[in-house]
Short mmCIF file of C-alpha atoms in Angstrom, two decimals:
data_model
loop_
_atom_site.label_atom_id
_atom_site.label_comp_id
_atom_site.label_asym_id
_atom_site.label_seq_id
_atom_site.Cartn_x
_atom_site.Cartn_y
_atom_site.Cartn_z
CA ALA A 297 15.61 -25.29 -0.85
CA GLN A 298 14.23 -23.34 -3.74
CA SER A 299 16.43 -21.46 -6.17
CA VAL A 300 15.78 -19.00 -8.97
CA THR A 301 17.93 -18.75 -12.08
CA GLN A 302 17.94 -15.86 -14.47
CA LEU A 303 20.02 -17.20 -17.29
CA ASP A 304 20.96 -13.88 -18.85
CA SER A 305 22.82 -11.33 -16.77
CA GLN A 306 22.56 -8.73 -19.55
CA VAL A 307 20.22 -8.39 -22.50
CA PRO A 308 20.97 -5.70 -25.10
CA VAL A 309 18.12 -4.89 -27.46
CA PHE A 310 17.20 -2.15 -29.88
CA GLU A 311 14.29 0.15 -29.23
CA GLU A 312 10.93 -1.16 -30.49
CA ALA A 313 12.23 -4.73 -30.68
CA PRO A 314 10.61 -7.52 -28.65
CA VAL A 315 12.34 -8.89 -25.59
CA GLU A 316 12.15 -11.96 -23.38
CA LEU A 317 13.86 -12.22 -20.00
CA ARG A 318 14.13 -15.78 -18.79
CA CYS A 319 13.47 -17.08 -15.31
CA ASN A 320 13.58 -20.68 -14.11
CA TYR A 321 13.03 -21.90 -10.59
CA SER A 322 13.50 -25.13 -8.73
CA SER A 323 10.67 -26.20 -6.51
CA SER A 324 8.65 -29.34 -6.11
CA VAL A 325 5.64 -27.59 -4.65
CA SER A 326 3.28 -24.91 -5.79
CA VAL A 327 4.71 -21.42 -5.97
CA TYR A 328 3.91 -17.75 -6.17
CA LEU A 329 5.97 -15.89 -8.77
CA PHE A 330 6.96 -12.25 -9.10
CA TRP A 331 8.87 -9.94 -11.42
CA TYR A 332 10.36 -6.73 -10.05
CA VAL A 333 12.04 -3.85 -11.88
CA GLN A 334 14.79 -1.62 -10.53
CA TYR A 335 15.60 1.64 -12.29
CA PRO A 336 19.04 3.16 -11.67
CA ASN A 337 19.59 4.28 -8.08
CA GLN A 338 16.11 3.30 -7.01
CA GLY A 339 14.47 0.49 -5.06
CA LEU A 340 12.58 -2.42 -6.61
CA GLN A 341 8.98 -2.08 -7.72
CA LEU A 342 6.56 -4.83 -8.66
CA LEU A 343 5.96 -5.41 -12.38
CA LEU A 344 3.59 -8.34 -12.08
CA LYS A 345 2.79 -11.41 -10.03
CA TYR A 346 1.31 -14.87 -10.45
CA LEU A 347 -0.62 -16.26 -7.49
CA SER A 348 -3.17 -18.52 -9.20
CA GLY A 349 -5.54 -18.67 -12.16
CA SER A 350 -4.55 -17.78 -15.71
CA THR A 351 -0.94 -18.64 -16.46
CA LEU A 352 -0.55 -15.50 -18.58
CA VAL A 353 -0.11 -12.52 -16.33
CA LYS A 354 -0.15 -8.91 -17.48
CA GLY A 355 1.72 -6.23 -15.59
CA ILE A 356 2.57 -2.58 -15.76
CA ASN A 357 4.34 -0.84 -18.64
CA GLY A 358 3.18 -3.39 -21.23
CA PHE A 359 5.04 -6.36 -19.72
CA GLU A 360 3.57 -9.83 -19.41
CA ALA A 361 4.80 -13.18 -18.15
CA GLU A 362 3.74 -16.77 -18.58
CA PHE A 363 3.87 -19.40 -15.86
CA ASN A 364 4.87 -22.80 -17.22
CA LYS A 365 4.61 -25.38 -14.47
CA SER A 366 6.06 -28.29 -16.44
CA GLN A 367 9.15 -26.29 -17.36
CA THR A 368 9.26 -24.45 -14.01
CA SER A 369 9.63 -21.17 -15.83
CA PHE A 370 8.19 -17.67 -15.58
CA HIS A 371 9.61 -15.73 -18.53
CA LEU A 372 8.96 -12.00 -18.88
CA ARG A 373 8.10 -10.53 -22.28
CA LYS A 374 7.40 -7.23 -23.93
CA PRO A 375 6.52 -6.94 -27.64
CA SER A 376 8.16 -3.56 -28.17
CA VAL A 377 10.62 -2.00 -25.71
CA HIS A 378 11.35 1.66 -25.08
CA ILE A 379 14.50 3.40 -23.95
CA SER A 380 12.79 3.96 -20.62
CA ASP A 381 12.64 0.19 -20.05
CA THR A 382 16.39 0.17 -19.45
CA ALA A 383 16.65 -1.23 -15.93
CA GLU A 384 17.45 -4.35 -13.94
CA TYR A 385 14.76 -7.00 -13.69
CA PHE A 386 14.47 -9.54 -10.89
CA CYS A 387 12.44 -12.72 -10.80
CA ALA A 388 11.34 -13.98 -7.37
CA VAL A 389 9.59 -17.07 -6.03
CA SER A 390 7.89 -17.98 -2.79
CA GLU A 391 7.32 -21.62 -2.12
CA GLY A 392 4.45 -23.70 -0.91
CA GLY A 393 1.70 -21.50 -2.22
CA ASP A 394 1.86 -19.56 1.00
CA ALA A 395 2.44 -15.90 0.34
CA GLY A 396 3.84 -15.66 3.84
CA ASN A 397 6.85 -17.73 2.87
CA MET A 398 10.13 -16.04 2.07
CA LEU A 399 10.84 -14.73 -1.40
CA THR A 400 13.91 -16.07 -3.16
CA PHE A 401 15.33 -13.73 -5.80
CA GLY A 402 17.18 -14.50 -8.99
CA GLY A 403 20.46 -12.75 -9.73
CA GLY A 404 18.84 -10.16 -11.96
CA THR A 405 18.93 -9.35 -15.67
CA ARG A 406 20.09 -5.96 -16.90
CA LEU A 407 18.01 -4.88 -19.88
CA MET A 408 19.82 -2.33 -22.05
CA VAL A 409 17.65 -0.70 -24.70
CA LYS A 410 19.59 1.00 -27.46
CA PRO A 411 18.27 3.68 -29.83
CA ASP B 293 0.12 6.01 -2.12
CA VAL B 294 1.74 3.29 -0.05
CA LYS B 295 5.28 3.91 0.95
CA VAL B 296 8.48 2.56 2.42
CA THR B 297 10.83 5.38 3.33
CA GLN B 298 14.53 4.99 4.00
CA SER B 299 16.03 7.87 5.92
CA SER B 300 19.23 8.35 3.95
CA ARG B 301 19.77 7.86 0.22
CA TYR B 302 23.55 8.31 0.37
CA LEU B 303 25.93 8.02 3.29
CA VAL B 304 29.71 8.14 3.59
CA LYS B 305 31.23 6.78 6.80
CA ARG B 306 34.66 5.90 8.08
CA THR B 307 35.86 2.46 9.12
CA GLY B 308 34.87 1.73 12.70
CA GLU B 309 31.97 4.18 12.85
CA LYS B 310 28.54 3.08 14.03
CA VAL B 311 25.93 3.40 11.30
CA PHE B 312 22.15 3.52 11.60
CA LEU B 313 19.90 2.95 8.61
CA GLU B 314 16.26 3.74 9.30
CA CYS B 315 13.22 2.43 7.47
CA VAL B 316 9.57 3.37 7.96
CA GLN B 317 6.48 1.91 6.27
CA ASP B 318 2.93 3.24 6.30
CA MET B 319 1.07 0.08 5.28
CA ASP B 320 0.69 -1.50 8.73
CA HIS B 321 2.68 -4.53 7.56
CA GLU B 322 3.89 -6.95 10.18
CA ASN B 323 6.86 -8.23 8.19
CA MET B 324 9.87 -6.10 7.34
CA PHE B 325 13.23 -6.93 5.73
CA TRP B 326 16.73 -5.61 5.15
CA TYR B 327 18.66 -6.65 2.05
CA ARG B 328 21.99 -5.64 0.65
CA GLN B 329 22.59 -5.48 -3.07
CA ASP B 330 26.00 -5.85 -4.70
CA PRO B 331 26.94 -6.15 -8.38
CA GLY B 332 26.93 -9.77 -9.48
CA LEU B 333 25.54 -11.00 -6.16
CA GLY B 334 21.94 -9.89 -6.47
CA LEU B 335 19.86 -9.32 -3.34
CA ARG B 336 20.97 -10.93 -0.12
CA LEU B 337 18.84 -11.00 3.00
CA ILE B 338 20.51 -9.60 6.11
CA TYR B 339 17.73 -9.67 8.73
CA PHE B 340 13.98 -9.74 8.83
CA SER B 341 11.27 -9.18 11.40
CA TYR B 342 7.90 -10.90 11.61
CA ASP B 343 6.53 -8.43 14.11
CA VAL B 344 7.42 -5.81 16.71
CA LYS B 345 10.43 -6.78 18.83
CA MET B 346 10.96 -9.92 16.76
CA LYS B 347 13.97 -10.47 14.53
CA GLU B 348 15.41 -13.31 12.54
CA LYS B 349 18.79 -13.71 10.87
CA GLY B 350 18.85 -13.87 7.13
CA ASP B 351 21.61 -15.22 4.93
CA ILE B 352 24.33 -12.70 5.82
CA PRO B 353 23.74 -11.29 9.33
CA GLU B 354 27.39 -11.04 10.39
CA GLY B 355 28.42 -7.50 11.21
CA TYR B 356 24.82 -6.26 11.44
CA SER B 357 22.08 -5.96 14.01
CA VAL B 358 18.50 -4.70 13.82
CA SER B 359 15.89 -3.04 15.97
CA ARG B 360 12.09 -3.19 15.68
CA GLU B 361 10.59 -1.21 18.57
CA LYS B 362 7.53 -0.04 16.62
CA LYS B 363 5.57 -1.79 13.91
CA GLU B 364 6.26 0.85 11.29
CA ARG B 365 10.00 1.18 11.88
CA PHE B 366 12.83 -1.26 11.23
CA SER B 367 16.41 -0.12 11.77
CA LEU B 368 19.63 -1.70 10.53
CA ILE B 369 22.73 -1.10 12.63
CA LEU B 370 26.36 -1.53 11.68
CA GLU B 371 28.16 -1.56 15.02
CA SER B 372 31.59 -0.95 13.50
CA ALA B 373 31.50 -0.26 9.79
CA SER B 374 34.03 -1.93 7.55
CA THR B 375 34.93 -1.32 3.92
CA ASN B 376 33.34 -4.61 2.86
CA GLN B 377 30.00 -3.23 4.01
CA THR B 378 30.06 -0.65 1.25
CA SER B 379 26.86 -1.51 -0.57
CA MET B 380 23.30 -0.58 -1.48
CA TYR B 381 20.91 -1.38 1.37
CA LEU B 382 17.26 -2.00 0.62
CA CYS B 383 14.43 -2.11 3.14
CA ALA B 384 11.13 -3.81 2.34
CA SER B 385 7.83 -4.60 3.99
CA ARG B 386 5.54 -7.46 3.00
CA ASN B 387 1.87 -7.87 2.33
CA ARG B 388 1.21 -11.20 4.10
CA VAL B 389 -1.78 -12.00 1.90
CA THR B 390 -0.10 -11.73 -1.50
CA GLY B 391 3.55 -12.06 -0.46
CA GLU B 392 4.39 -8.90 -2.38
CA LEU B 393 7.37 -6.95 -1.09
CA PHE B 394 7.31 -3.15 -1.11
CA PHE B 395 10.77 -1.63 -1.28
CA GLY B 396 12.24 1.67 -0.22
CA GLU B 397 14.42 3.77 -2.52
CA GLY B 398 17.59 2.28 -1.08
CA SER B 399 20.50 3.65 0.94
CA ARG B 400 23.88 3.66 -0.74
CA LEU B 401 26.55 3.38 1.93
CA THR B 402 30.24 3.99 1.29
CA VAL B 403 32.70 3.06 4.03
CA LEU B 404 36.14 4.62 3.65
#
């Protein structure tokens, strides 16, 4: 069974600093990869997704992620964060290259941007 | 603008009460899901539905049931609420082509 690990439960960072949120997955087959963001007291919304093609994926709000198949990672990055980026971020994977397969979520990383 | 709408954002119920959480999507998606979200435990799948009148147990179905009478509506039912069901409940529907999940705003349930 696949699993998704987000190594950092909390990441504090100062405004305008760069940030990387780490995501590793375990799967022996091809995968689809997703990052979701959850602002306080709201549902999850999609930041970006990797289905195929270029391993560098750009999403909304200036975020990007890179798929590294050999390291089974899909780390999320932003070169300069804003206070408004304070939220919880979830990495998710579906296995087998079939988008119809179930998504497995990581435990989430709380990004705390400080002024 | 595509949407998943959950009927109640905040609910307070008493132990033993029956609770209905309603979810409606306007994207004509076949697949719909109910998750609960608790601090430190992430998202856990309660039930999902591949299509109308179909339902499948997720990882934590105990104490819950679901109903899918129409394609756009997926209801979560707590037959007899207990304090350990105090949680945030998230409904989602899925685009079968991309696998993307679309989430509602969430329903925060407190059971006293």
